[in-house]
Amino acid sequence: MLHWLAEPFQFAFLRHALVVCTVAGALCGVLGVYVTLRGMSYIGHGLSHAIFGGAAICAALSVNFFVGAGLWGLGSGLAVGAVSRRRIIGADAAIGVVTTASFAFGIALLGLYTRVKQSIDATIFGSVLGVTNGDMWLVIGVTIVTGLVIALRYRVLLFTTFDPDVAEVSGVRTARVEGLLMILLSAAILASMKVLGVTLIAAALVIPPTIARMLTNSFARMLWLSGVIGALCGLVGMYASYHLDISSGATIVLVSFAAFLVVFLATKGAGLKKTAGLHAH
Amino acid sequence: MSPEVQLPVPTGPLVRLRHVQYSYDIDPVLVDIDLNIEGGAFMGLVGPSGSGKTSLLRVLLGVLHPTSGTIERRPGLRFAYVPQVETINWNFPVTVREAVLMARPQRRWRPGATTEESRAVGEALGRLGIDDLADRHIRQLSGGQQQRVFLARALLAEPDLLLLDEPTSGVDVRTRHEVLHLLAELHASGLAIVLTTHDLNGIAAHLPTVVCLNREILGMGAPRDVLRPDVLEQTYGAPMDVLEHAGLPLVVDRRGAPIESIGARGRLRSA
């Protein structure tokens, strides 16, 4: 058992991946609370695809990945936020068109310019291979900043999420708060894309908050529970990924799903009723 | 001349609207609105759906800016807004305490309540008689208690003027009485109150001032002066009669049945 636990620590990149999975799990878990309560899951999904396109363009142009993809992600995040705020019929479709096109563009570019074609698989499904020191510090940095921002702007973030109209009337600049949330979300997706993968980030944003919601009626508790659950799923999923040789994104999602089932059965399904206020779309 | 300096006592109305017009697109929803909201106001805005009640409320709140005309607020005026309970997401994971506290500006980096804030929240909940429910989820409350949570949130802002959008929409008769009594108490304690309502007999007839609105102000004054067949027909576009019951006007339809509510395009629902 001890050997099983210690084995991944022999390799630097696996040590990094372990940290990244755990921290990224917590990060996505916490942000996912806002995402699910605001019905932005689709936006999270779309953003990760859009950012993938930006990353591929950077690779093709040999621009620094994080600078380029970061700017791209920020731009798409704010654009998607602006579109969704207007609540025009078909705004979802517009997001779908732009983000999937960006994704397809990224796939095409990676296919044309990269030497190792497997890296497409790795980007889409997540990989624990080749996680660098820089990757690790990036996700830690983003998590610390996110934690600070959420603490500092806790009440306006909650007010805007719960009751945007009244928040606006009470003098909260809700458009700014939403922009802030989009920036945090873009940064989180960017930082965790490597290990979680483009398509499975959405699950890391949705499953831990759903589990946390089944366990509590308090917002503050839901927030930290979701972070802890996300971190645990990331940690356990990463071990499973290493030992079973399955992509990290997939194992993290499967571990999360197992945790969901356990809580669902433990609350005898009563917990699931509480999730009525969460929206996957 | 006395050497004492007179402190400037704020006088005049809290809010003064002059010739206010508002349009979302081409057709105006509010036309030539002249309205003073005085310090001790307890005013009900009535009118059919689409008559501009909510728009007027939003102009008062400063969310909508008049297309033309002027709005003046007494300097330093503090107001608070209570939304319709129907617009609240009751599945949202917040406890009563969390729901009340979220509207309070956060002055430290830690989001938790300060000692002063805990006291203020306790006081607001106590004033509304729900201090023992502070840790309940907002769903686990009766209709009247749910309304009280959002009143408590508004009171935490220590407002001079309280604005409520349809405070009794979608609640049962008992809750309606409860809310009306509560508002009367708050008014008696010195708070100016403006609300919109569909409920002519249950709410509007009990208020000191009623404003009949349909794009323009068609009547304003005490219920017995305003809730008259001619004004109501002008406002709602439907014929109604007014009887007197226990000293208050009672609006009935042409068959003599009391009007319960008035829906879209003046469709009446009678008892």
XYZ file of C-alpha atoms in Angstrom:
552
model
C 0.000 0.000 0.000
C 2.704 2.414 1.036
C 4.642 1.550 -2.053
C 1.505 2.107 -4.118
C 1.155 5.553 -2.626
C 4.833 6.463 -2.777
C 5.623 5.148 -6.222
C 4.541 8.198 -8.238
C 6.783 10.392 -6.121
C 9.890 8.907 -7.750
C 9.299 11.046 -10.793
C 9.374 14.824 -10.664
C 6.672 15.248 -13.296
C 4.361 12.918 -11.352
C 4.960 14.813 -8.138
C 4.019 17.936 -10.047
C 0.990 16.248 -11.584
C -0.181 15.098 -8.165
C -0.025 18.634 -6.835
C -1.630 20.050 -9.971
C -4.526 17.565 -9.891
C -5.238 18.188 -6.236
C -4.997 21.959 -6.421
C -6.827 22.193 -9.766
C -9.559 19.975 -8.299
C -9.998 22.377 -5.414
C -9.892 25.404 -7.719
C -12.503 24.019 -10.122
C -14.603 22.808 -7.191
C -14.777 26.273 -5.662
C -15.411 28.139 -8.930
C -17.865 25.440 -9.953
C -20.170 26.536 -7.118
C -20.695 29.863 -8.885
C -20.786 28.208 -12.291
C -23.524 25.721 -11.394
C -25.600 28.159 -9.353
C -25.560 30.660 -12.200
C -26.276 28.083 -14.861
C -22.979 28.735 -16.592
C -21.780 25.148 -16.951
C -22.103 25.408 -20.666
C -19.944 28.526 -20.584
C -17.218 26.641 -18.699
C -17.362 23.930 -21.300
C -17.292 26.421 -24.155
C -14.461 28.437 -22.625
C -12.191 25.437 -22.309
C -12.713 24.676 -25.987
C -12.078 28.272 -26.978
C -8.891 28.398 -24.922
C -7.669 25.224 -26.570
C -7.852 27.039 -29.916
C -5.834 29.909 -28.505
C -3.240 27.517 -27.135
C -2.849 25.800 -30.488
C -2.380 29.091 -32.298
C 0.348 30.013 -29.825
C 2.066 26.688 -30.403
C 1.937 27.213 -34.145
C 3.284 30.744 -33.907
C 5.813 29.779 -31.215
C 4.378 32.414 -28.888
C 4.520 31.687 -25.179
C 1.606 29.347 -24.444
C 0.358 31.014 -21.297
C 0.562 34.543 -22.594
C -1.262 33.771 -25.826
C -3.792 31.295 -24.488
C -4.342 33.484 -21.459
C -5.195 36.503 -23.569
C -7.340 34.374 -25.832
C -9.161 32.839 -22.897
C -9.712 36.201 -21.268
C -11.061 37.625 -24.508
C -13.425 34.724 -25.082
C -14.471 34.720 -21.436
C -15.451 38.368 -21.512
C -17.119 38.004 -24.907
C -19.123 34.993 -23.761
C -20.038 36.806 -20.541
C -21.240 39.841 -22.478
C -23.335 37.693 -24.799
C -24.891 35.698 -21.953
C -25.696 38.829 -19.957
C -27.848 40.164 -22.752
C -29.963 37.013 -22.626
C -30.856 37.192 -26.261
C -32.493 34.104 -27.650
C -29.778 32.236 -29.475
C -26.945 33.590 -27.328
C -26.142 30.000 -26.376
C -25.962 29.099 -30.033
C -23.576 31.996 -30.672
C -21.328 30.755 -27.860
C -21.517 27.286 -29.358
C -20.515 28.486 -32.812
C -17.575 30.594 -31.661
C -16.133 28.178 -29.128
C -16.420 25.029 -31.231
C -14.920 26.869 -34.207
C -12.024 27.933 -32.016
C -11.635 24.329 -30.874
C -11.679 22.967 -34.428
C -9.184 25.588 -35.494
C -6.923 24.436 -32.687
C -7.177 20.782 -33.700
C -6.366 21.643 -37.314
C -3.381 23.767 -36.338
C -1.996 21.168 -33.941
C -2.393 18.512 -36.636
C -0.490 20.636 -39.121
C 2.300 21.978 -36.976
C 3.118 19.678 -34.104
C 5.475 16.795 -34.482
C 3.847 14.580 -31.880
C 0.266 13.937 -32.894
C -0.582 12.227 -29.588
C -0.413 15.594 -27.911
C -3.882 16.301 -29.308
C -5.251 13.382 -27.303
C -3.389 14.570 -24.254
C -4.784 18.082 -24.555
C -8.325 16.883 -24.977
C -8.394 14.214 -22.287
C -5.670 15.442 -19.984
C -2.318 13.830 -19.267
C -0.044 13.501 -16.278
C 2.974 13.271 -18.529
C 5.366 16.147 -18.769
C 3.830 18.336 -16.069
C 6.540 20.874 -15.296
C 7.501 22.883 -12.269
C 6.050 25.923 -14.054
C 2.698 24.190 -14.578
C 2.569 23.417 -10.886
C 3.317 26.958 -9.778
C 0.855 28.356 -12.261
C -2.055 26.375 -10.853
C -0.975 27.149 -7.284
C -0.728 30.845 -8.122
C -4.122 30.953 -9.823
C -5.669 29.128 -6.870
C -4.204 31.539 -4.322
C -5.351 34.562 -6.322
C -8.814 33.030 -6.811
C -9.090 32.280 -3.102
C -8.133 35.845 -2.230
C -10.533 37.368 -4.742
C -13.391 35.185 -3.515
C -12.687 36.150 0.101
C -12.398 39.855 -0.707
C -15.438 39.978 -2.971
C -17.404 37.255 -1.183
C -20.591 39.192 -0.524
C -20.961 40.850 -3.912
C -20.187 37.548 -5.641
C -22.861 35.830 -3.561
C -25.366 38.677 -3.972
C -24.863 38.798 -7.751
C -25.171 35.029 -8.015
C -28.266 34.768 -5.815
C -30.210 37.826 -6.827
C -28.617 39.836 -9.677
C -31.525 42.272 -10.067
C -31.654 43.277 -6.424
C -27.860 43.400 -6.271
C -27.891 45.849 -9.167
C -30.559 47.955 -7.469
C -28.546 47.915 -4.233
C -25.577 49.471 -5.963
C -23.534 46.379 -6.822
C -21.920 46.697 -10.232
C -23.051 43.289 -11.361
C -21.530 43.513 -14.842
C -18.109 43.991 -13.243
C -18.672 41.130 -10.830
C -19.627 38.877 -13.721
C -16.535 39.991 -15.645
C -14.408 39.153 -12.628
C -15.938 35.691 -12.454
C -15.209 35.171 -16.154
C -11.583 36.173 -15.661
C -11.192 33.768 -12.745
C -12.862 31.011 -14.710
C -10.644 31.560 -17.768
C -7.524 31.534 -15.606
C -8.628 28.362 -13.815
C -9.379 26.565 -17.061
C -6.069 27.644 -18.537
C -4.137 26.455 -15.495
C -5.842 23.084 -15.202
C -6.237 22.287 -18.897
C -3.061 20.230 -19.132
C -3.993 17.595 -16.567
C -7.785 17.733 -16.740
C -8.062 18.050 -20.495
C -10.288 20.331 -22.526
C -13.402 18.193 -22.563
C -13.376 17.030 -18.968
C -12.863 20.376 -17.220
C -16.612 20.890 -17.310
C -17.020 17.818 -15.080
C -14.553 19.187 -12.513
C -16.656 22.355 -12.457
C -19.980 20.561 -12.049
C -19.642 17.335 -10.046
C -17.988 18.577 -6.800
C -20.490 21.461 -6.337
C -23.364 19.060 -6.973
C -22.049 16.695 -4.290
C -21.486 19.604 -1.905
C -25.014 20.898 -2.519
C -26.430 17.503 -1.549
C -24.612 17.805 1.787
C -25.492 21.349 2.845
C -27.975 24.218 2.600
C -25.437 26.900 3.462
C -23.542 28.777 0.777
C -20.353 29.188 2.807
C -20.275 25.464 3.616
C -21.039 24.518 0.028
C -18.099 26.619 -1.119
C -15.453 24.977 1.037
C -16.982 21.497 0.852
C -16.916 21.696 -2.935
C -13.263 22.733 -2.844
C -12.320 19.867 -0.514
C -14.287 17.337 -2.569
C -12.659 18.621 -5.766
C -9.204 18.321 -4.222
C -9.833 14.772 -2.977
C -11.219 13.693 -6.349
C -8.156 15.192 -8.037
C -5.761 13.422 -5.675
C -7.447 10.019 -5.799
C -8.059 10.342 -9.523
C -4.416 11.128 -10.157
C -3.294 7.982 -8.306
C -5.801 5.940 -10.246
C -4.614 7.511 -13.465
C -1.027 6.563 -12.745
C -1.681 3.008 -11.593
C -4.345 2.125 -14.145
C -2.636 3.994 -16.965
C -5.785 5.859 -17.964
C -5.866 9.561 -18.869
C -5.965 11.775 -15.783
C -9.037 13.743 -16.821
C -11.074 10.573 -17.258
C -10.048 9.026 -13.939
C -10.721 12.244 -12.021
C -14.193 12.421 -13.516
C -14.840 8.748 -12.726
C -13.661 9.172 -9.134
C -15.901 12.224 -8.803
C -18.816 10.275 -10.178
C -18.169 7.479 -7.668
C -18.186 10.062 -4.869
C -21.453 11.444 -6.236
C -23.021 7.956 -6.126
C -21.830 7.371 -2.555
C -23.328 10.658 -1.339
C -26.487 10.077 -3.329
C -26.974 6.668 -1.677
C -25.922 7.925 1.770
C -28.512 10.728 1.658
C -31.000 8.195 0.286
C -31.671 10.415 -2.696
C -32.938 13.256 -0.481
C -29.758 15.174 -1.254
C -30.496 15.112 -4.948
C -33.655 17.149 -4.423
C -31.531 19.964 -3.051
C -29.669 20.222 -6.345
C -32.807 21.530 -8.069
C -31.310 25.020 -8.061
C -28.210 23.943 -9.966
C -28.165 24.202 -13.718
C -26.007 22.280 -16.088
C -27.081 24.715 -18.805
C -30.403 87.100 15.766
C -29.598 84.009 17.714
C -25.937 83.040 17.497
C -26.930 79.354 17.397
C -26.554 77.719 14.053
C -29.653 75.917 12.935
C -28.798 72.401 11.796
C -30.142 71.866 8.318
C -33.184 69.669 8.807
C -33.974 67.860 5.559
C -37.359 69.035 4.417
C -39.432 68.503 1.332
C -40.134 65.180 -0.315
C -37.711 62.224 -0.291
C -38.127 61.864 -4.024
C -39.702 64.295 -6.463
C -40.588 63.328 -10.033
C -41.431 66.087 -12.513
C -42.857 65.332 -15.969
C -41.046 62.026 -16.029
C -41.318 60.042 -19.209
C -39.752 56.657 -19.814
C -39.661 54.496 -22.913
C -37.890 51.186 -23.518
C -38.215 51.687 -27.269
C -40.580 53.988 -29.147
C -43.810 53.773 -27.131
C -43.441 55.350 -23.719
C -44.412 53.197 -20.718
C -44.542 56.224 -18.428
C -45.906 59.606 -19.516
C -45.737 62.913 -17.665
C -45.410 61.480 -14.160
C -45.544 64.099 -11.400
C -45.073 62.426 -8.053
C -43.783 63.443 -4.641
C -42.816 60.812 -2.135
C -42.948 62.459 1.256
C -41.173 61.448 4.432
C -44.085 59.609 5.966
C -45.450 58.113 2.754
C -47.203 54.760 2.662
C -48.188 54.495 -0.947
C -49.549 51.763 -3.179
C -49.121 51.863 -6.958
C -51.952 50.053 -8.688
C -52.705 49.438 -12.328
C -53.023 46.572 -14.804
C -50.023 44.516 -15.929
C -47.932 46.534 -18.333
C -49.200 49.804 -16.850
C -45.679 50.881 -15.886
C -45.849 50.081 -12.147
C -42.588 48.185 -12.132
C -40.944 50.703 -14.469
C -41.945 53.512 -12.107
C -40.498 51.563 -9.187
C -37.263 51.117 -11.132
C -37.152 54.837 -11.955
C -37.543 55.583 -8.229
C -34.723 53.147 -7.490
C -32.512 54.825 -10.065
C -32.072 51.675 -12.156
C -33.953 53.257 -15.045
C -33.211 56.833 -15.989
C -36.106 58.963 -17.256
C -36.099 59.543 -20.995
C -37.238 63.064 -20.182
C -38.303 64.969 -17.098
C -36.472 65.241 -13.806
C -36.051 63.175 -10.687
C -34.712 64.699 -7.488
C -33.744 62.748 -4.415
C -33.137 64.207 -0.997
C -29.353 64.226 -0.508
C -28.181 61.184 1.427
C -31.486 59.380 0.905
C -31.124 55.677 1.644
C -33.543 53.267 0.103
C -33.913 49.532 0.057
C -35.755 47.237 -2.273
C -37.693 44.050 -1.604
C -38.231 41.901 -4.708
C -41.254 39.723 -5.451
C -40.910 36.432 -3.604
C -41.713 34.714 -6.876
C -38.451 35.928 -8.415
C -36.341 34.359 -5.648
C -34.561 31.092 -6.381
C -35.698 29.176 -3.284
C -33.429 26.246 -4.106
C -30.354 28.422 -3.763
C -28.146 27.262 -0.891
C -28.398 30.169 1.539
C -29.489 30.240 5.143
C -31.613 33.091 6.486
C -28.534 34.677 8.063
C -26.554 34.455 4.809
C -29.422 35.904 2.763
C -29.710 38.897 5.071
C -26.003 39.573 5.407
C -25.108 39.425 1.698
C -26.513 42.902 1.048
C -24.241 44.487 3.641
C -21.106 45.989 2.035
C -18.026 43.992 3.004
C -15.454 46.184 4.711
C -12.763 43.654 5.551
C -11.001 40.970 3.568
C -12.706 38.246 5.594
C -16.277 37.649 4.430
C -17.695 36.635 7.824
C -19.872 38.969 9.898
C -18.204 41.414 12.265
C -19.519 41.626 15.816
C -21.390 44.775 14.865
C -22.866 43.072 11.802
C -23.950 39.993 13.750
C -25.711 42.304 16.157
C -27.371 44.233 13.294
C -28.525 41.010 11.613
C -29.860 39.688 14.921
C -31.653 42.971 15.504
C -33.239 43.059 12.016
C -34.370 39.430 12.363
C -35.631 40.122 15.883
C -37.576 43.162 14.724
C -39.385 40.918 12.252
C -39.769 38.071 14.733
C -37.667 35.493 12.889
C -34.443 35.554 14.946
C -34.905 31.901 15.897
C -34.842 30.902 12.222
C -31.427 32.398 11.373
C -29.780 29.084 10.502
C -32.671 27.629 8.518
C -32.503 27.245 4.770
C -34.732 29.838 3.058
C -36.892 27.053 1.675
C -37.754 25.740 5.116
C -39.926 28.774 5.940
C -43.572 29.712 5.586
C -44.636 32.318 3.025
C -44.790 35.089 5.607
C -41.414 34.148 7.054
C -39.876 34.128 3.561
C -41.160 37.649 2.967
C -39.708 38.677 6.342
C -36.233 37.463 5.360
C -36.120 39.899 2.481
C -37.618 42.664 4.571
C -34.878 42.031 7.126
C -32.268 42.243 4.374
C -33.742 45.588 3.313
C -33.882 46.896 6.898
C -30.208 46.096 7.384
C -29.447 48.964 4.998
C -31.220 51.295 7.491
C -33.292 52.856 4.705
C -35.437 55.997 4.779
C -37.550 54.639 1.952
C -38.591 51.038 1.385
C -39.724 49.987 -2.085
C -41.528 46.687 -2.573
C -42.562 44.997 -5.800
C -45.823 43.076 -5.361
C -45.169 42.071 -1.745
C -48.256 39.857 -1.650
C -48.134 38.318 -5.093
C -48.327 34.539 -4.907
C -48.961 34.334 -1.155
C -52.016 33.055 0.704
C -54.552 35.257 2.490
C -53.010 34.709 5.920
C -49.585 35.735 4.688
C -51.112 38.768 3.001
C -52.531 39.962 6.335
C -49.227 39.232 8.020
C -47.267 41.257 5.461
C -49.721 44.158 5.582
C -49.508 44.352 9.375
C -45.762 44.164 9.273
C -45.557 47.012 6.754
C -47.944 49.105 8.835
C -45.665 48.598 11.855
C -42.579 49.579 9.874
C -44.396 52.629 8.573
C -45.433 53.557 12.092
C -41.776 53.385 13.134
C -40.996 56.128 10.634
C -40.160 54.340 7.396
C -41.574 55.663 4.112
C -42.985 52.812 2.022
C -43.923 52.561 -1.651
C -45.218 49.293 -3.049
C -46.848 48.002 -6.205
C -49.838 45.713 -5.922
C -52.447 43.864 -7.921
C -54.573 43.524 -4.848
C -57.057 46.402 -4.657
C -59.165 45.147 -1.759
C -56.596 43.229 0.253
C -53.806 45.811 0.128
C -54.501 49.062 -1.720
C -57.720 49.882 0.159
C -55.838 49.652 3.474
C -53.082 52.121 2.576
C -53.183 55.873 3.272
C -52.328 56.723 -0.341
C -53.149 54.964 -3.593
C -51.821 55.914 -7.010
C -53.693 54.611 -10.056
C -51.320 54.211 -12.941
C -51.719 53.310 -16.541
C -48.817 54.910 -18.373
C -49.882 58.152 -16.699
C -51.172 58.891 -13.217
C -54.976 58.701 -13.365
C -55.711 59.184 -9.690
C -53.816 59.817 -6.496
C -55.026 60.195 -2.933
C -56.822 58.349 -0.153
C -58.450 55.043 -1.231
C -61.994 56.358 -0.824
C -61.178 59.259 -3.154
C -59.279 57.248 -5.726
C -60.896 53.813 -5.793
C -63.943 55.096 -7.658
C -65.695 53.470 -10.610
C -64.668 56.186 -13.075
C -60.983 56.183 -12.082
C -60.858 52.378 -12.010
C -62.465 52.042 -15.411
C -59.988 54.552 -16.799
C -57.111 52.651 -15.191
C -58.134 49.087 -15.956
C -60.379 49.548 -18.957
C -62.990 47.352 -17.289
C -66.210 48.385 -15.548
C -66.160 47.985 -11.757
C -68.332 49.036 -8.863
C -67.194 50.203 -5.477
C -69.094 49.336 -2.294
C -68.213 50.241 1.216
C -67.264 47.563 3.703
C -66.141 48.240 7.282
C -65.373 51.834 6.378
C -63.129 50.870 3.463
C -63.901 50.883 -0.230
C -64.530 47.409 -1.653
C -64.037 47.040 -5.378
C -66.442 44.549 -6.948
C -67.149 43.436 -10.487
C -70.469 44.100 -12.179
C -71.970 40.972 -10.601
C -71.080 42.339 -7.163
C -68.292 39.834 -6.426
C -65.162 41.339 -4.793
C -62.193 41.593 -7.147
C -59.339 39.368 -5.975
C -56.746 40.434 -8.446
C -56.410 42.020 -11.792
C -54.299 40.255 -14.345
C -53.071 41.022 -17.786
C -55.101 43.570 -19.799
C -57.470 44.169 -16.936
C -58.811 40.600 -16.760
C -60.591 40.389 -13.448
C -60.507 37.537 -11.011
C -63.393 37.681 -8.611
C -63.978 35.846 -5.362
